[in-house]
Amino acid sequence: MYRQCLNKLHQTVKLQPIGNALCVCNRKLTLDPQSEPAVDPITIDKRDKVTLIGLNRPGSRNAVNRDMARQLTVAFLAFEQDNSSNVAVLHGKGDHFCAGYDLKELAHSESGIDEETMNHLHNVHGAMGPTRLHIKKPVIAAVNGYGVAGGLELALLCDLRVFEESTIVGVFNRRFGVPLVDGGTVRLPALVGLSNALDLILTGRAIDSEEAIRIGLANRVVKDGEALSFAVELAKEISHHPQMSLRADRDSAYNAMFNSTSKKESLDYEMNHALDVVAHESIAGAKRFKDGEGRQGVA
């Protein structure tokens, strides 16, 4: 399915060079494409009802270039269409999650963003890939090493974030004059509050996993080397719940946070989108409860 979606996107979308970029971390990065073997920049793996989507430029700390962004979008679209998969886990191959957008690619741009490129950024995907999408099924980020600038924005795209103890995140693009264009200014305040978000956005400072979980940016912190396996187990747990009600509740929460204009509108949306779930999933669940499942037969 991933290959079919990629071929279709290649046929229907002519992408222009992307003039927006997110950024790199403090340490020296090797971003020269010539230094890396010719491999797929995105890997796909299936485990039970979980799809693993891997960022696969480890020699560049998984910095995202145009082709990688396009293929990452395709991977998420394929995941959405895959009825056998309920949850995705986004992770980075190697020692780091993602160092942001490939600034060496941006450095070759002389004249900024033309109109056609701007249209693609708005209508096809963000600079980092699927960041303008509302993905309809849960996604968990397994964040190891650096997850900075655009890499942080990819983590923010996900519903839950599993950090390792040594994980470092931050808006490192601040020092290079590169704006957040992949949802960072939208999703970060919603997750950690405006004050904490502005602290990170304005200073560009690095924060560790301890601070990340304290402010609500990380949902779990695990030992180094365990983020992916933990995220997969968490995804499997989520994937085994009845999915119709789970997705309706998830969608309602996002609507209340980002789309609704009032409390009443949020409550109406929640109720209206729950009614169909009751008929198709809740009654059967109530019968299982009545028969003793989960309650050891207690009425």
Coordinates of C-alpha atoms in Angstrom, one line a residue, residues 168-276:
I168 CA 17.0 16.5 24.0
V169 CA 14.4 18.6 22.3
G170 CA 14.1 22.3 21.4
V171 CA 13.3 25.0 18.9
F172 CA 17.0 25.1 17.6
N173 CA 16.0 26.8 14.4
R174 CA 15.7 30.0 16.4
R175 CA 19.4 30.8 16.0
F176 CA 19.3 30.4 12.2
G177 CA 16.4 32.7 11.4
V178 CA 14.2 29.8 10.3
P179 CA 10.5 30.0 11.4
L180 CA 8.3 27.1 12.6
V181 CA 6.1 26.2 9.7
D182 CA 5.1 22.6 10.6
G183 CA 2.7 23.3 13.4
G184 CA 5.1 24.1 16.2
T185 CA 3.4 27.4 17.1
V186 CA 0.0 25.7 17.0
R187 CA 0.5 22.4 18.7
L188 CA 3.2 23.3 21.3
P189 CA 1.0 25.9 23.2
A190 CA -1.9 23.5 23.1
L191 CA 0.2 20.8 24.8
V192 CA 2.3 22.7 27.3
G193 CA 0.5 26.1 27.7
L194 CA 1.4 29.4 26.1
S195 CA 4.0 30.4 28.7
N196 CA 6.0 27.3 28.4
A197 CA 5.7 27.3 24.7
L198 CA 6.9 30.9 24.4
D199 CA 9.8 30.1 26.6
L200 CA 11.0 27.4 24.1
I201 CA 10.0 29.3 21.0
L202 CA 11.7 32.6 21.9
T203 CA 14.9 31.3 23.5
G204 CA 15.5 28.2 21.3
R205 CA 17.0 26.5 24.4
A206 CA 17.4 22.8 24.8
I207 CA 15.3 20.9 27.3
D208 CA 15.9 17.4 28.6
S209 CA 13.4 14.6 29.2
E210 CA 12.9 15.5 32.9
E211 CA 11.7 19.0 32.0
A212 CA 9.7 17.7 29.0
I213 CA 7.6 15.4 31.1
R214 CA 7.2 18.0 33.8
I215 CA 5.6 20.5 31.4
G216 CA 3.6 17.9 29.6
L217 CA 5.6 17.6 26.4
A218 CA 6.6 14.0 27.0
N219 CA 4.0 11.4 28.1
R220 CA 6.5 8.7 29.2
V221 CA 10.2 8.6 29.9
V222 CA 12.1 5.3 29.6
K223 CA 15.7 4.2 29.7
D224 CA 18.0 4.9 26.8
G225 CA 17.4 2.4 24.0
E226 CA 13.9 1.5 25.1
A227 CA 11.7 4.2 23.5
L228 CA 10.7 2.3 20.4
S229 CA 9.9 -1.0 22.2
F230 CA 7.9 0.8 24.8
A231 CA 6.0 2.9 22.2
V232 CA 5.2 -0.3 20.3
E233 CA 3.8 -2.0 23.4
L234 CA 1.8 1.1 24.2
A235 CA 0.5 1.2 20.6
K236 CA -0.5 -2.5 20.8
E237 CA -2.4 -1.7 24.1
I238 CA -4.3 1.1 22.4
S239 CA -4.9 -0.9 19.2
H240 CA -6.8 -3.6 21.2
H241 CA -9.4 -1.3 22.5
P242 CA -12.7 -0.9 20.5
Q243 CA -11.6 1.5 17.8
M244 CA -14.8 3.3 16.8
S245 CA -15.4 4.9 20.2
L246 CA -11.7 5.5 20.7
R247 CA -11.4 7.4 17.5
A248 CA -14.6 9.4 18.1
D249 CA -13.3 10.5 21.5
R250 CA -9.9 11.4 20.1
D251 CA -11.6 13.4 17.3
S252 CA -13.8 15.2 19.7
A253 CA -10.9 16.2 21.9
Y254 CA -9.0 17.6 18.9
N255 CA -12.1 19.4 17.8
A256 CA -12.6 21.0 21.2
M257 CA -9.0 22.1 21.3
F258 CA -8.5 23.5 17.8
N259 CA -11.8 23.9 16.0
S260 CA -14.6 24.7 18.3
T261 CA -15.6 28.3 19.1
S262 CA -17.6 27.6 22.4
K263 CA -18.1 25.0 25.1
K264 CA -21.7 24.4 23.8
E265 CA -20.4 23.7 20.3
S266 CA -17.8 21.3 21.7
L267 CA -20.4 19.4 23.8
D268 CA -22.8 19.2 20.8
Y269 CA -20.0 17.9 18.6
E270 CA -19.2 15.3 21.2
M271 CA -22.8 14.1 21.5
N272 CA -23.5 14.1 17.8
H273 CA -20.5 12.1 16.9
A274 CA -21.1 9.6 19.7
L275 CA -24.6 8.6 18.8
D276 CA -23.5 6.4 15.9

